[in-house]
Amino acid sequence: MKDMEKAVNRIVTAFQTNEKILVFGDYDVDGTTAVASMYSFLKKLHNKISFYIPNRYKEGMA
């Protein structure tokens, strides 16, 4: 994937500097699955992990 190395390096830096990480996803089925997978993986490695999935009706397209 394009820029994957940049993303991985940024996550590693966040681990090393004890930064908060937010996994931001989409409200459709593949978006929520991706958030759940990434959150579960990162939570095992770092404790300052959170996630956000926008509200389909308040923040989605009509």
PDB file of C-alpha atoms in Angstrom:
ATOM      1  CA  MET A   1       0.000   0.000   0.000  1.00  0.00           C
ATOM      2  CA  LYS A   2       1.139   3.510  -0.766  1.00  0.00           C
ATOM      3  CA  ASP A   3       2.822   5.222   2.208  1.00  0.00           C
ATOM      4  CA  MET A   4       2.496   2.128   4.425  1.00  0.00           C
ATOM      5  CA  GLU A   5       6.090   2.546   5.597  1.00  0.00           C
ATOM      6  CA  LYS A   6       5.327   6.139   6.686  1.00  0.00           C
ATOM      7  CA  ALA A   7       2.269   4.948   8.621  1.00  0.00           C
ATOM      8  CA  VAL A   8       4.177   2.164  10.365  1.00  0.00           C
ATOM      9  CA  ASN A   9       7.026   4.518  11.263  1.00  0.00           C
ATOM     10  CA  ARG A  10       4.533   6.994  12.705  1.00  0.00           C
ATOM     11  CA  ILE A  11       2.901   4.314  14.867  1.00  0.00           C
ATOM     12  CA  VAL A  12       6.308   3.144  16.098  1.00  0.00           C
ATOM     13  CA  THR A  13       7.187   6.735  17.005  1.00  0.00           C
ATOM     14  CA  ALA A  14       3.911   7.050  18.929  1.00  0.00           C
ATOM     15  CA  PHE A  15       4.777   3.879  20.853  1.00  0.00           C
ATOM     16  CA  GLN A  16       8.261   5.149  21.670  1.00  0.00           C
ATOM     17  CA  THR A  17       7.062   8.563  22.861  1.00  0.00           C
ATOM     18  CA  ASN A  18       4.007   7.154  24.687  1.00  0.00           C
ATOM     19  CA  GLU A  19       1.554   9.175  22.589  1.00  0.00           C
ATOM     20  CA  LYS A  20      -2.162   8.589  22.348  1.00  0.00           C
ATOM     21  CA  ILE A  21      -3.314   6.827  19.183  1.00  0.00           C
ATOM     22  CA  LEU A  22      -6.786   7.182  17.691  1.00  0.00           C
ATOM     23  CA  VAL A  23      -8.014   4.570  15.228  1.00  0.00           C
ATOM     24  CA  PHE A  24     -10.527   6.423  13.057  1.00  0.00           C
ATOM     25  CA  GLY A  25     -12.915   4.393  10.965  1.00  0.00           C
ATOM     26  CA  ASP A  26     -16.022   4.410   8.883  1.00  0.00           C
ATOM     27  CA  TYR A  27     -19.507   3.307   9.875  1.00  0.00           C
ATOM     28  CA  ASP A  28     -19.963   0.730   7.124  1.00  0.00           C
ATOM     29  CA  VAL A  29     -19.266  -2.947   7.721  1.00  0.00           C
ATOM     30  CA  ASP A  30     -15.721  -2.975   6.342  1.00  0.00           C
ATOM     31  CA  GLY A  31     -14.882   0.221   8.225  1.00  0.00           C
ATOM     32  CA  THR A  32     -16.060  -1.055  11.591  1.00  0.00           C
ATOM     33  CA  THR A  33     -14.323  -4.388  11.006  1.00  0.00           C
ATOM     34  CA  ALA A  34     -11.076  -2.608  10.138  1.00  0.00           C
ATOM     35  CA  VAL A  35     -11.301  -0.444  13.258  1.00  0.00           C
ATOM     36  CA  ALA A  36     -12.002  -3.452  15.478  1.00  0.00           C
ATOM     37  CA  SER A  37      -9.081  -5.390  14.002  1.00  0.00           C
ATOM     38  CA  MET A  38      -6.587  -2.529  14.213  1.00  0.00           C
ATOM     39  CA  TYR A  39      -7.730  -1.476  17.687  1.00  0.00           C
ATOM     40  CA  SER A  40      -7.470  -5.040  19.026  1.00  0.00           C
ATOM     41  CA  PHE A  41      -3.981  -5.452  17.586  1.00  0.00           C
ATOM     42  CA  LEU A  42      -2.636  -2.100  18.797  1.00  0.00           C
ATOM     43  CA  LYS A  43      -4.234  -2.477  22.254  1.00  0.00           C
ATOM     44  CA  LYS A  44      -2.018  -5.517  22.871  1.00  0.00           C
ATOM     45  CA  LEU A  45       1.082  -3.394  22.196  1.00  0.00           C
ATOM     46  CA  HIS A  46       0.186   0.025  23.613  1.00  0.00           C
ATOM     47  CA  ASN A  47      -2.263   1.169  26.273  1.00  0.00           C
ATOM     48  CA  LYS A  48      -3.092   4.668  25.001  1.00  0.00           C
ATOM     49  CA  ILE A  49      -5.397   3.512  22.220  1.00  0.00           C
ATOM     50  CA  SER A  50      -8.848   4.800  21.429  1.00  0.00           C
ATOM     51  CA  PHE A  51     -11.177   4.542  18.451  1.00  0.00           C
ATOM     52  CA  TYR A  52     -13.782   6.673  16.740  1.00  0.00           C
ATOM     53  CA  ILE A  53     -16.513   5.677  14.334  1.00  0.00           C
ATOM     54  CA  PRO A  54     -18.688   8.547  13.106  1.00  0.00           C
ATOM     55  CA  ASN A  55     -22.438   8.454  13.624  1.00  0.00           C
ATOM     56  CA  ARG A  56     -23.993   7.425  10.313  1.00  0.00           C
ATOM     57  CA  TYR A  57     -26.975   9.775  10.704  1.00  0.00           C
ATOM     58  CA  LYS A  58     -25.366  12.807  12.360  1.00  0.00           C
ATOM     59  CA  GLU A  59     -22.027  12.778  10.527  1.00  0.00           C
ATOM     60  CA  GLY A  60     -22.747  10.673   7.438  1.00  0.00           C
ATOM     61  CA  MET A  61     -24.036  11.700   4.085  1.00  0.00           C
ATOM     62  CA  ALA A  62     -27.780  11.956   3.716  1.00  0.00           C
TER      63      ALA A  62
END
